[in-house]
Amino acid sequence: MSANGYEGRRKHPQASEDVLLRLSPVIRKASERYAVDDDHADDLVHDCLVHIAVKLRRYRAEDIESIEAWAWKVTHNLCESIRRAAPAIHGAWDDRCEIPDSGPLPDQLLERKLRRAAVRAAVRKLPRSQRDAIELVYLQGLSHKTAASRLGVGVNALRASVYRAIHSLRGMRDLAVWRESFHKNAMCGIRNLDDGQHPVLALESETWARDRIRAGICYGEIDRLLDGVYFATGWDDLYEMARRAPGCPVVVDPCFPTTRRSGIEELRVLRARLPTCPIIGHGHARGAWCRASVRHEIGFVAILRRGLDDDREAVRLAALRATDCDETERLLDRIRKCVPRSMHHLLNATLHESLTRSSVARLAEKLGLTPRTLARNCRTHRLPTPKRLLSLAVIFHVERLARWSGHKRGPTALALGFSDAANYAHLVKRTLGATPTEIARRGGPDFVAMMMLRELRCGGADAANRRSKNSAA
């Protein structure tokens, strides 16, 4: 027992205090992600220090060099336990105790959460050496000497990696877009909308709802295609903005305050003035605008219910689906004329799911089928394979959005989920046997739509001939 660190600490109690003092920065860094303010962080650090002081006797002296990682894990587990127990504790609290809440507002919490998510996503894009240096020095709070010994490099080399990582983070486009979006005015109106821009237009009254829309547009590379978010100051302002930016998604809160008529009446006027305007409804699920009759009358491209299905990915998908949606609807109308009615749902889901670079398994799950059943249905109707259908649909979306926005195909492909522009070129070459430049020269989305219809017509004609032969027999 004399070899244990516990015996050593009984003889030298100052050693435990030195170890706790050394672990304090690590514990502080680990607990900050769970704290809502500085006072809460101090309470968590105190609880974690007491907890670690009790568990410190389990640690052996010869393992003292990796005690920071052990303290980081213990702090993480304890803070997770406190966070999970928080609802039960607050539920048992007497509501009659009126204590003023000095914590941050919900929109501030959302902004803080999104900022941390943006930083973590940016750190993951760094090279391995720079990412490890940033995580050890800034996320785990280790000194340069300790971090260098853990990575097996010199202190000067570690400092150089940290410097290069910080320089790379400052120049990263995702963080710059996030800072620019969240520092814009709440409602900018038409006075800041320039001709030739392709933004997302929105009419929202609540700050946290505007932040949700900003978050969906800032992430996922969709901002390469759409020029940010512009919030209207009222219904008349929204009409003029939608008129000046045709084809751009319009996110509307049907419950936006108005003095003339209800929000549903304002939406009817908007639909009458601009019949082709793509409207996305974003409001409370219990509102009258969610009724099926109102949805059909207004013709929402997508529905986002607050607190239910308006997360970042849902906002991104809704904005992509609504952008220049007339071209997609025209293709769907032409497709419905050349394939059996039973396959309309499949092709409609294919065009919608291809906006997110979905796989065949994801498409089959959306249709309530297995991948094997989906492939068998396509063979039965002499249609292209599900993988080829998805590839053709993705190419069609990239070509139509590039032509509509005026951007190059590389940034447009990144907005639709490609990890690199070269991957899109390989997909076009493998699917159509030509380069994206040749496809653009032949007509771009019109050529891709013609190829898709040609393959579908061949399959539909074969299926019709087969059915007529069977009926004659």
Short mmCIF file of C-alpha atoms in Angstrom, two decimals:
data_model
loop_
_atom_site.label_atom_id
_atom_site.label_comp_id
_atom_site.label_asym_id
_atom_site.label_seq_id
_atom_site.Cartn_x
_atom_site.Cartn_y
_atom_site.Cartn_z
CA MET A 1 0.00 0.00 0.00
CA SER A 2 2.99 2.25 0.44
CA ALA A 3 3.40 2.44 -3.35
CA ASN A 4 -0.07 3.87 -3.78
CA GLY A 5 -0.58 7.55 -4.26
CA TYR A 6 -3.11 7.45 -1.40
CA GLU A 7 -0.40 6.60 1.14
CA GLY A 8 1.82 9.29 -0.32
CA ARG A 9 -0.92 11.86 0.03
CA ARG A 10 -1.62 10.85 3.63
CA LYS A 11 1.99 11.63 4.45
CA HIS A 12 2.05 14.77 2.28
CA PRO A 13 -1.41 16.40 2.33
CA GLN A 14 -0.02 19.38 0.44
CA ALA A 15 0.33 17.13 -2.61
CA SER A 16 -3.48 16.83 -2.98
CA GLU A 17 -3.85 20.58 -2.85
CA ASP A 18 -1.18 20.99 -5.52
CA VAL A 19 -2.90 18.46 -7.74
CA LEU A 20 -6.30 20.15 -7.34
CA LEU A 21 -4.76 23.51 -8.05
CA ARG A 22 -3.19 22.08 -11.16
CA LEU A 23 -6.50 20.56 -12.29
CA SER A 24 -8.56 23.72 -11.72
CA PRO A 25 -8.11 25.14 -15.27
CA VAL A 26 -9.02 21.79 -16.81
CA ILE A 27 -12.15 21.50 -14.66
CA ARG A 28 -13.10 25.09 -15.44
CA LYS A 29 -12.84 24.53 -19.18
CA ALA A 30 -14.79 21.26 -19.04
CA SER A 31 -17.64 22.71 -16.95
CA GLU A 32 -18.10 25.93 -18.93
CA ARG A 33 -20.01 24.17 -21.69
CA TYR A 34 -22.67 23.16 -19.15
CA ALA A 35 -22.94 26.54 -17.41
CA VAL A 36 -25.48 29.21 -18.23
CA ASP A 37 -23.51 32.05 -16.61
CA ASP A 38 -20.34 32.70 -14.59
CA ASP A 39 -21.98 32.03 -11.22
CA HIS A 40 -23.28 28.70 -12.40
CA ALA A 41 -19.82 27.84 -13.72
CA ASP A 42 -18.28 28.63 -10.32
CA ASP A 43 -20.78 26.31 -8.62
CA LEU A 44 -20.01 23.51 -11.05
CA VAL A 45 -16.26 23.93 -10.57
CA HIS A 46 -16.68 23.79 -6.78
CA ASP A 47 -18.80 20.62 -6.97
CA CYS A 48 -16.35 19.00 -9.37
CA LEU A 49 -13.34 19.85 -7.21
CA VAL A 50 -15.00 18.30 -4.16
CA HIS A 51 -15.94 15.23 -6.17
CA ILE A 52 -12.44 14.85 -7.60
CA ALA A 53 -10.84 15.38 -4.18
CA VAL A 54 -12.84 12.42 -2.87
CA LYS A 55 -11.99 10.23 -5.88
CA LEU A 56 -8.35 11.30 -6.01
CA ARG A 57 -7.31 8.51 -3.66
CA ARG A 58 -8.14 5.99 -6.38
CA TYR A 59 -5.42 7.40 -8.56
CA ARG A 60 -1.93 5.93 -8.40
CA ALA A 61 1.14 8.13 -8.21
CA GLU A 62 2.82 6.56 -11.24
CA ASP A 63 -0.17 7.58 -13.42
CA ILE A 64 -0.12 11.20 -12.33
CA GLU A 65 0.97 12.45 -15.80
CA SER A 66 -2.42 11.59 -17.36
CA ILE A 67 -4.49 12.85 -14.48
CA GLU A 68 -5.79 15.77 -16.59
CA ALA A 69 -7.64 13.41 -18.93
CA TRP A 70 -9.07 11.55 -15.94
CA ALA A 71 -10.22 14.84 -14.33
CA TRP A 72 -11.75 15.94 -17.63
CA LYS A 73 -13.80 12.73 -17.85
CA VAL A 74 -14.91 12.89 -14.21
CA THR A 75 -15.99 16.52 -14.66
CA HIS A 76 -17.90 15.67 -17.82
CA ASN A 77 -19.76 12.78 -16.14
CA LEU A 78 -20.63 14.84 -13.06
CA CYS A 79 -21.90 17.80 -15.10
CA GLU A 80 -24.00 15.46 -17.25
CA SER A 81 -25.54 13.97 -14.09
CA ILE A 82 -26.30 17.46 -12.75
CA ARG A 83 -27.83 18.50 -16.07
CA ARG A 84 -30.07 15.42 -16.25
CA ALA A 85 -31.22 15.91 -12.67
CA ALA A 86 -31.95 19.61 -13.18
CA PRO A 87 -35.56 19.22 -14.48
CA ALA A 88 -36.54 17.03 -11.52
CA ILE A 89 -35.00 19.46 -9.05
CA HIS A 90 -36.70 22.49 -10.59
CA GLY A 91 -39.99 20.61 -10.85
CA ALA A 92 -39.96 19.96 -7.12
CA TRP A 93 -39.17 23.63 -6.40
CA ASP A 94 -41.99 25.63 -4.91
CA ASP A 95 -43.40 27.93 -7.59
CA ARG A 96 -44.39 30.43 -4.95
CA CYS A 97 -40.74 31.30 -4.33
CA GLU A 98 -40.39 34.21 -6.69
CA ILE A 99 -36.67 34.57 -7.27
CA PRO A 100 -35.61 36.90 -10.07
CA ASP A 101 -33.92 35.09 -12.95
CA SER A 102 -30.60 36.74 -13.73
CA GLY A 103 -29.67 34.22 -16.42
CA PRO A 104 -29.41 35.00 -20.13
CA LEU A 105 -32.46 35.30 -22.33
CA PRO A 106 -33.49 32.43 -24.65
CA ASP A 107 -32.19 34.20 -27.74
CA GLN A 108 -28.85 34.75 -26.00
CA LEU A 109 -28.68 31.06 -25.07
CA LEU A 110 -29.47 30.11 -28.66
CA GLU A 111 -26.79 32.43 -30.01
CA ARG A 112 -24.26 31.04 -27.54
CA LYS A 113 -25.16 27.46 -28.47
CA LEU A 114 -24.90 28.19 -32.18
CA ARG A 115 -21.58 29.99 -31.69
CA ARG A 116 -20.12 26.97 -29.89
CA ALA A 117 -21.44 24.63 -32.55
CA ALA A 118 -19.87 26.79 -35.26
CA VAL A 119 -16.51 26.78 -33.48
CA ARG A 120 -16.58 23.00 -32.94
CA ALA A 121 -17.47 22.43 -36.61
CA ALA A 122 -14.65 24.73 -37.69
CA VAL A 123 -12.12 22.98 -35.42
CA ARG A 124 -13.05 19.63 -36.97
CA LYS A 125 -12.01 20.96 -40.39
CA LEU A 126 -8.45 21.72 -39.27
CA PRO A 127 -5.55 19.35 -40.01
CA ARG A 128 -4.92 16.67 -37.43
CA SER A 129 -1.90 18.34 -35.80
CA GLN A 130 -3.60 21.72 -35.50
CA ARG A 131 -6.85 20.19 -34.26
CA ASP A 132 -5.10 18.22 -31.52
CA ALA A 133 -3.17 21.30 -30.42
CA ILE A 134 -6.30 23.45 -30.18
CA GLU A 135 -8.26 20.77 -28.30
CA LEU A 136 -5.52 20.22 -25.71
CA VAL A 137 -4.61 23.87 -25.14
CA TYR A 138 -7.99 25.63 -25.40
CA LEU A 139 -10.63 22.95 -24.85
CA GLN A 140 -8.86 20.93 -22.17
CA GLY A 141 -6.93 23.87 -20.70
CA LEU A 142 -3.51 22.19 -20.65
CA SER A 143 -0.31 24.18 -20.62
CA HIS A 144 1.86 24.24 -23.71
CA LYS A 145 4.48 22.08 -22.04
CA THR A 146 2.02 19.39 -20.97
CA ALA A 147 0.24 19.41 -24.32
CA ALA A 148 3.54 19.15 -26.16
CA SER A 149 4.64 16.17 -24.06
CA ARG A 150 1.31 14.44 -24.66
CA LEU A 151 1.59 14.93 -28.42
CA GLY A 152 5.27 14.00 -28.44
CA VAL A 153 6.47 17.25 -30.00
CA GLY A 154 8.48 20.21 -28.84
CA VAL A 155 6.95 23.25 -27.16
CA ASN A 156 7.90 25.53 -30.04
CA ALA A 157 6.34 23.14 -32.55
CA LEU A 158 3.13 23.06 -30.49
CA ARG A 159 2.98 26.86 -30.31
CA ALA A 160 3.45 27.03 -34.07
CA SER A 161 0.57 24.57 -34.56
CA VAL A 162 -1.66 26.63 -32.26
CA TYR A 163 -0.78 29.83 -34.10
CA ARG A 164 -1.51 28.28 -37.49
CA ALA A 165 -4.80 26.83 -36.20
CA ILE A 166 -5.98 30.20 -34.88
CA HIS A 167 -4.97 31.86 -38.14
CA SER A 168 -6.94 29.23 -40.08
CA LEU A 169 -10.01 29.62 -37.84
CA ARG A 170 -10.02 33.39 -38.30
CA GLY A 171 -10.07 32.95 -42.05
CA MET A 172 -12.68 30.21 -42.16
CA ARG A 173 -15.72 31.20 -44.12
CA ASP A 174 -18.27 29.49 -41.85
CA LEU A 175 -17.29 31.55 -38.81
CA ALA A 176 -17.15 34.75 -40.85
CA VAL A 177 -20.64 34.12 -42.24
CA TRP A 178 -21.94 33.38 -38.75
CA ARG A 179 -20.52 36.61 -37.34
CA GLU A 180 -21.87 38.65 -40.25
CA SER A 181 -25.35 37.14 -40.01
CA PHE A 182 -25.79 37.48 -36.26
CA HIS A 183 -24.56 41.08 -36.25
CA LYS A 184 -27.07 42.27 -38.82
CA ASN A 185 -30.00 44.41 -37.86
CA ALA A 186 -33.12 42.59 -36.67
CA MET A 187 -35.28 43.88 -39.53
CA CYS A 188 -33.40 45.46 -42.40
CA GLY A 189 -36.25 45.90 -44.87
CA ILE A 190 -36.08 46.60 -48.56
CA ARG A 191 -33.68 49.52 -48.17
CA ASN A 192 -30.76 47.06 -47.88
CA LEU A 193 -31.84 44.73 -50.69
CA ASP A 194 -29.82 45.28 -53.86
CA ASP A 195 -30.85 44.24 -57.35
CA GLY A 196 -29.37 40.95 -58.49
CA GLN A 197 -29.20 39.43 -55.01
CA HIS A 198 -30.77 36.08 -54.16
CA PRO A 199 -31.49 36.09 -50.41
CA VAL A 200 -34.02 34.36 -48.22
CA LEU A 201 -36.85 36.79 -47.47
CA ALA A 202 -38.54 36.52 -44.09
CA LEU A 203 -41.23 38.17 -42.02
CA GLU A 204 -40.80 37.29 -38.35
CA SER A 205 -41.74 39.17 -35.20
CA GLU A 206 -39.80 37.19 -32.57
CA THR A 207 -36.04 37.43 -32.18
CA TRP A 208 -35.43 33.75 -31.45
CA ALA A 209 -37.43 32.75 -34.54
CA ARG A 210 -35.23 35.03 -36.67
CA ASP A 211 -32.15 33.42 -35.13
CA ARG A 212 -33.41 29.96 -36.10
CA ILE A 213 -33.79 31.05 -39.71
CA ARG A 214 -30.33 32.64 -39.70
CA ALA A 215 -28.84 29.44 -38.28
CA GLY A 216 -30.39 27.29 -41.01
CA ILE A 217 -29.01 29.58 -43.73
CA CYS A 218 -25.55 30.08 -42.18
CA TYR A 219 -24.72 26.38 -41.97
CA GLY A 220 -24.67 23.58 -44.51
CA GLU A 221 -22.99 25.73 -47.22
CA ILE A 222 -26.41 26.94 -48.42
CA ASP A 223 -25.22 30.53 -48.08
CA ARG A 224 -23.03 29.89 -51.12
CA LEU A 225 -26.25 29.82 -53.12
CA LEU A 226 -28.46 32.29 -51.21
CA ASP A 227 -27.18 35.70 -50.15
CA GLY A 228 -28.12 35.62 -46.47
CA VAL A 229 -31.47 36.49 -44.90
CA TYR A 230 -33.35 39.78 -45.22
CA PHE A 231 -36.15 40.45 -42.77
CA ALA A 232 -39.05 42.62 -43.83
CA THR A 233 -40.48 45.28 -41.53
CA GLY A 234 -44.09 44.55 -42.52
CA TRP A 235 -46.39 42.99 -45.07
CA ASP A 236 -46.07 45.80 -47.64
CA ASP A 237 -42.31 45.63 -47.30
CA LEU A 238 -42.43 41.87 -47.87
CA TYR A 239 -44.56 42.29 -51.03
CA GLU A 240 -42.03 44.68 -52.55
CA MET A 241 -39.05 42.50 -51.57
CA ALA A 242 -40.63 39.36 -53.07
CA ARG A 243 -41.42 41.29 -56.26
CA ARG A 244 -37.82 42.45 -56.63
CA ALA A 245 -36.35 39.00 -55.88
CA PRO A 246 -38.48 36.48 -57.83
CA GLY A 247 -37.88 32.82 -57.07
CA CYS A 248 -36.31 33.49 -53.66
CA PRO A 249 -37.75 31.60 -50.67
CA VAL A 250 -40.13 33.61 -48.50
CA VAL A 251 -40.44 32.52 -44.85
CA VAL A 252 -43.59 33.99 -43.30
CA ASP A 253 -45.03 33.99 -39.82
CA PRO A 254 -48.81 33.98 -40.51
CA CYS A 255 -49.34 35.48 -37.04
CA PHE A 256 -47.21 38.56 -37.74
CA PRO A 257 -48.97 41.60 -36.22
CA THR A 258 -51.07 43.58 -38.68
CA THR A 259 -53.60 46.39 -38.28
CA ARG A 260 -55.53 45.93 -41.51
CA ARG A 261 -56.49 42.26 -41.64
CA SER A 262 -55.45 38.85 -40.35
CA GLY A 263 -52.25 37.12 -41.34
CA ILE A 264 -54.13 34.56 -43.45
CA GLU A 265 -55.80 37.38 -45.40
CA GLU A 266 -52.39 38.96 -45.95
CA LEU A 267 -51.09 35.64 -47.28
CA ARG A 268 -54.03 35.46 -49.68
CA VAL A 269 -53.19 38.93 -50.95
CA LEU A 270 -49.53 37.91 -51.32
CA ARG A 271 -50.53 34.82 -53.30
CA ALA A 272 -52.86 36.87 -55.51
CA ARG A 273 -50.21 39.49 -56.21
CA LEU A 274 -47.37 37.00 -56.76
CA PRO A 275 -48.84 33.62 -57.83
CA THR A 276 -45.42 31.98 -58.27
CA CYS A 277 -43.91 33.20 -54.98
CA PRO A 278 -42.54 30.20 -52.99
CA ILE A 279 -43.91 30.62 -49.45
CA ILE A 280 -42.69 28.72 -46.38
CA GLY A 281 -44.96 28.87 -43.35
CA HIS A 282 -43.18 29.24 -40.00
CA GLY A 283 -45.43 29.64 -36.99
CA HIS A 284 -47.07 27.98 -34.02
CA ALA A 285 -48.59 24.58 -34.72
CA ARG A 286 -51.93 25.50 -33.11
CA GLY A 287 -52.56 28.44 -35.41
CA ALA A 288 -55.44 28.51 -37.88
CA TRP A 289 -52.94 28.67 -40.74
CA CYS A 290 -52.04 25.00 -40.14
CA ARG A 291 -55.47 23.78 -41.26
CA ALA A 292 -55.40 21.67 -44.41
CA SER A 293 -57.81 23.99 -46.24
CA VAL A 294 -55.60 27.03 -45.61
CA ARG A 295 -52.46 25.11 -46.61
CA HIS A 296 -54.07 24.09 -49.91
CA GLU A 297 -55.39 27.60 -50.59
CA ILE A 298 -52.10 29.39 -49.91
CA GLY A 299 -49.96 26.66 -51.45
CA PHE A 300 -47.11 26.49 -48.96
CA VAL A 301 -43.95 24.95 -50.36
CA ALA A 302 -43.02 23.76 -46.85
CA ILE A 303 -44.38 23.97 -43.31
CA LEU A 304 -42.11 24.68 -40.31
CA ARG A 305 -43.83 24.39 -36.94
CA ARG A 306 -42.04 26.24 -34.18
CA GLY A 307 -40.46 23.98 -31.62
CA LEU A 308 -41.43 20.80 -33.52
CA ASP A 309 -39.74 20.61 -36.91
CA ASP A 310 -37.90 23.91 -37.41
CA ASP A 311 -34.38 22.81 -36.61
CA ARG A 312 -31.36 23.88 -38.65
CA GLU A 313 -31.54 21.03 -41.17
CA ALA A 314 -35.30 21.50 -41.67
CA VAL A 315 -34.84 25.22 -42.41
CA ARG A 316 -32.03 24.41 -44.85
CA LEU A 317 -34.08 21.78 -46.70
CA ALA A 318 -37.16 24.02 -46.85
CA ALA A 319 -35.11 26.90 -48.29
CA LEU A 320 -33.55 24.65 -50.94
CA ARG A 321 -36.92 23.14 -51.84
CA ALA A 322 -38.50 26.57 -52.22
CA THR A 323 -35.70 28.16 -54.25
CA ASP A 324 -36.80 28.45 -57.90
CA CYS A 325 -39.35 25.67 -57.31
CA ASP A 326 -41.26 26.45 -60.54
CA GLU A 327 -38.62 24.62 -62.59
CA THR A 328 -39.04 21.52 -60.45
CA GLU A 329 -42.83 21.67 -60.69
CA ARG A 330 -42.67 21.90 -64.47
CA LEU A 331 -40.46 18.82 -64.60
CA LEU A 332 -42.84 16.94 -62.29
CA ASP A 333 -45.79 17.81 -64.53
CA ARG A 334 -43.95 16.40 -67.53
CA ILE A 335 -42.90 13.29 -65.62
CA ARG A 336 -46.47 12.53 -64.50
CA LYS A 337 -47.55 12.26 -68.13
CA CYS A 338 -45.07 9.53 -69.04
CA VAL A 339 -45.04 7.19 -66.03
CA PRO A 340 -47.81 5.18 -64.34
CA ARG A 341 -49.75 6.89 -61.59
CA SER A 342 -48.42 4.41 -59.04
CA MET A 343 -44.88 5.76 -59.59
CA HIS A 344 -45.73 9.46 -59.18
CA HIS A 345 -45.04 9.36 -55.45
CA LEU A 346 -41.66 7.72 -56.01
CA LEU A 347 -40.46 10.31 -58.51
CA ASN A 348 -41.81 13.19 -56.44
CA ALA A 349 -39.90 11.92 -53.39
CA THR A 350 -36.79 11.39 -55.52
CA LEU A 351 -36.72 15.02 -56.67
CA HIS A 352 -37.25 16.28 -53.12
CA GLU A 353 -34.82 13.94 -51.36
CA SER A 354 -32.06 14.51 -53.90
CA LEU A 355 -31.72 18.08 -52.58
CA THR A 356 -29.96 16.64 -49.52
CA ARG A 357 -27.74 14.12 -51.32
CA SER A 358 -29.79 11.26 -49.91
CA SER A 359 -28.90 7.62 -50.39
CA VAL A 360 -31.12 4.89 -51.79
CA ALA A 361 -31.70 3.59 -48.27
CA ARG A 362 -32.90 7.04 -47.14
CA LEU A 363 -35.23 7.30 -50.14
CA ALA A 364 -36.65 3.83 -49.47
CA GLU A 365 -37.20 4.74 -45.81
CA LYS A 366 -39.03 7.91 -46.88
CA LEU A 367 -41.36 5.80 -49.02
CA GLY A 368 -41.88 3.17 -46.34
CA LEU A 369 -40.10 0.46 -48.35
CA THR A 370 -36.93 -1.53 -48.15
CA PRO A 371 -34.15 -0.83 -50.68
CA ARG A 372 -34.74 -4.21 -52.27
CA THR A 373 -38.47 -3.57 -52.69
CA LEU A 374 -37.77 -0.14 -54.15
CA ALA A 375 -35.35 -1.60 -56.69
CA ARG A 376 -37.87 -4.33 -57.59
CA ASN A 377 -40.61 -1.74 -58.18
CA CYS A 378 -38.32 0.18 -60.53
CA ARG A 379 -37.50 -3.01 -62.45
CA THR A 380 -41.19 -3.90 -62.68
CA HIS A 381 -42.04 -0.59 -64.35
CA ARG A 382 -38.86 -0.62 -66.47
CA LEU A 383 -37.58 2.53 -64.79
CA PRO A 384 -33.93 3.39 -64.14
CA THR A 385 -32.45 2.13 -60.91
CA PRO A 386 -33.07 4.21 -57.77
CA LYS A 387 -29.41 5.19 -57.68
CA ARG A 388 -29.52 6.51 -61.24
CA LEU A 389 -32.76 8.37 -60.56
CA LEU A 390 -31.16 10.10 -57.59
CA SER A 391 -28.06 10.95 -59.61
CA LEU A 392 -30.10 12.47 -62.44
CA ALA A 393 -32.19 14.46 -59.96
CA VAL A 394 -29.10 15.82 -58.18
CA ILE A 395 -27.54 16.92 -61.47
CA PHE A 396 -30.81 18.59 -62.48
CA HIS A 397 -30.97 20.54 -59.21
CA VAL A 398 -27.35 21.70 -59.43
CA GLU A 399 -27.78 22.84 -63.03
CA ARG A 400 -31.07 24.68 -62.48
CA LEU A 401 -29.90 26.43 -59.29
CA ALA A 402 -26.61 27.44 -60.91
CA ARG A 403 -28.46 28.95 -63.86
CA TRP A 404 -30.99 30.70 -61.60
CA SER A 405 -28.48 32.19 -59.17
CA GLY A 406 -25.71 32.95 -61.64
CA HIS A 407 -23.16 31.14 -59.44
CA LYS A 408 -20.70 28.55 -60.68
CA ARG A 409 -21.55 24.88 -60.40
CA GLY A 410 -18.86 24.22 -57.80
CA PRO A 411 -20.36 26.44 -55.05
CA THR A 412 -23.86 25.31 -56.00
CA ALA A 413 -22.83 21.66 -55.60
CA LEU A 414 -21.37 22.46 -52.18
CA ALA A 415 -24.69 24.04 -51.17
CA LEU A 416 -26.46 20.78 -52.05
CA GLY A 417 -24.21 18.66 -49.85
CA PHE A 418 -21.20 17.74 -52.00
CA SER A 419 -17.97 17.70 -50.02
CA ASP A 420 -15.96 18.90 -53.01
CA ALA A 421 -16.74 20.38 -56.41
CA ALA A 422 -14.71 17.63 -58.10
CA ASN A 423 -17.14 15.03 -56.73
CA TYR A 424 -19.93 16.66 -58.71
CA ALA A 425 -17.85 16.55 -61.88
CA HIS A 426 -17.19 12.83 -61.34
CA LEU A 427 -20.91 12.21 -60.80
CA VAL A 428 -21.82 13.99 -64.05
CA LYS A 429 -19.16 12.12 -65.99
CA ARG A 430 -20.25 8.77 -64.56
CA THR A 431 -23.99 9.38 -65.06
CA LEU A 432 -24.20 11.22 -68.38
CA GLY A 433 -20.80 10.51 -69.91
CA ALA A 434 -19.93 14.19 -70.27
CA THR A 435 -18.34 16.98 -68.25
CA PRO A 436 -20.39 19.70 -66.51
CA THR A 437 -19.15 22.21 -69.13
CA GLU A 438 -20.50 20.04 -71.94
CA ILE A 439 -23.79 19.62 -70.10
CA ALA A 440 -24.09 23.40 -69.73
CA ARG A 441 -23.33 23.85 -73.43
CA ARG A 442 -26.13 21.43 -74.35
CA GLY A 443 -28.71 23.25 -72.26
CA GLY A 444 -27.94 22.61 -68.60
CA PRO A 445 -31.08 21.67 -66.64
CA ASP A 446 -33.14 21.41 -69.86
CA PHE A 447 -30.79 18.78 -71.22
CA VAL A 448 -30.78 16.83 -67.93
CA ALA A 449 -34.60 16.97 -67.80
CA MET A 450 -34.76 15.72 -71.41
CA MET A 451 -32.45 12.79 -70.57
CA MET A 452 -34.52 11.91 -67.51
CA LEU A 453 -37.79 12.04 -69.45
CA ARG A 454 -36.30 9.96 -72.25
CA GLU A 455 -35.30 7.17 -69.88
CA LEU A 456 -38.66 7.32 -68.10
CA ARG A 457 -40.63 7.28 -71.37
CA CYS A 458 -38.74 4.23 -72.59
CA GLY A 459 -39.55 2.40 -69.39
CA GLY A 460 -43.16 3.60 -69.37
CA ALA A 461 -43.72 2.55 -73.03
CA ASP A 462 -42.27 -0.90 -72.36
CA ALA A 463 -44.53 -1.33 -69.34
CA ALA A 464 -47.61 -0.21 -71.31
CA ASN A 465 -46.83 -2.65 -74.16
CA ARG A 466 -46.32 -5.42 -71.64
CA ARG A 467 -49.67 -4.69 -69.98
CA SER A 468 -51.49 -4.62 -73.35
CA LYS A 469 -49.98 -7.97 -74.35
CA ASN A 470 -51.02 -9.53 -71.06
CA SER A 471 -54.60 -8.22 -71.42
CA ALA A 472 -54.83 -9.53 -75.01
CA ALA A 473 -53.57 -12.93 -73.93
#
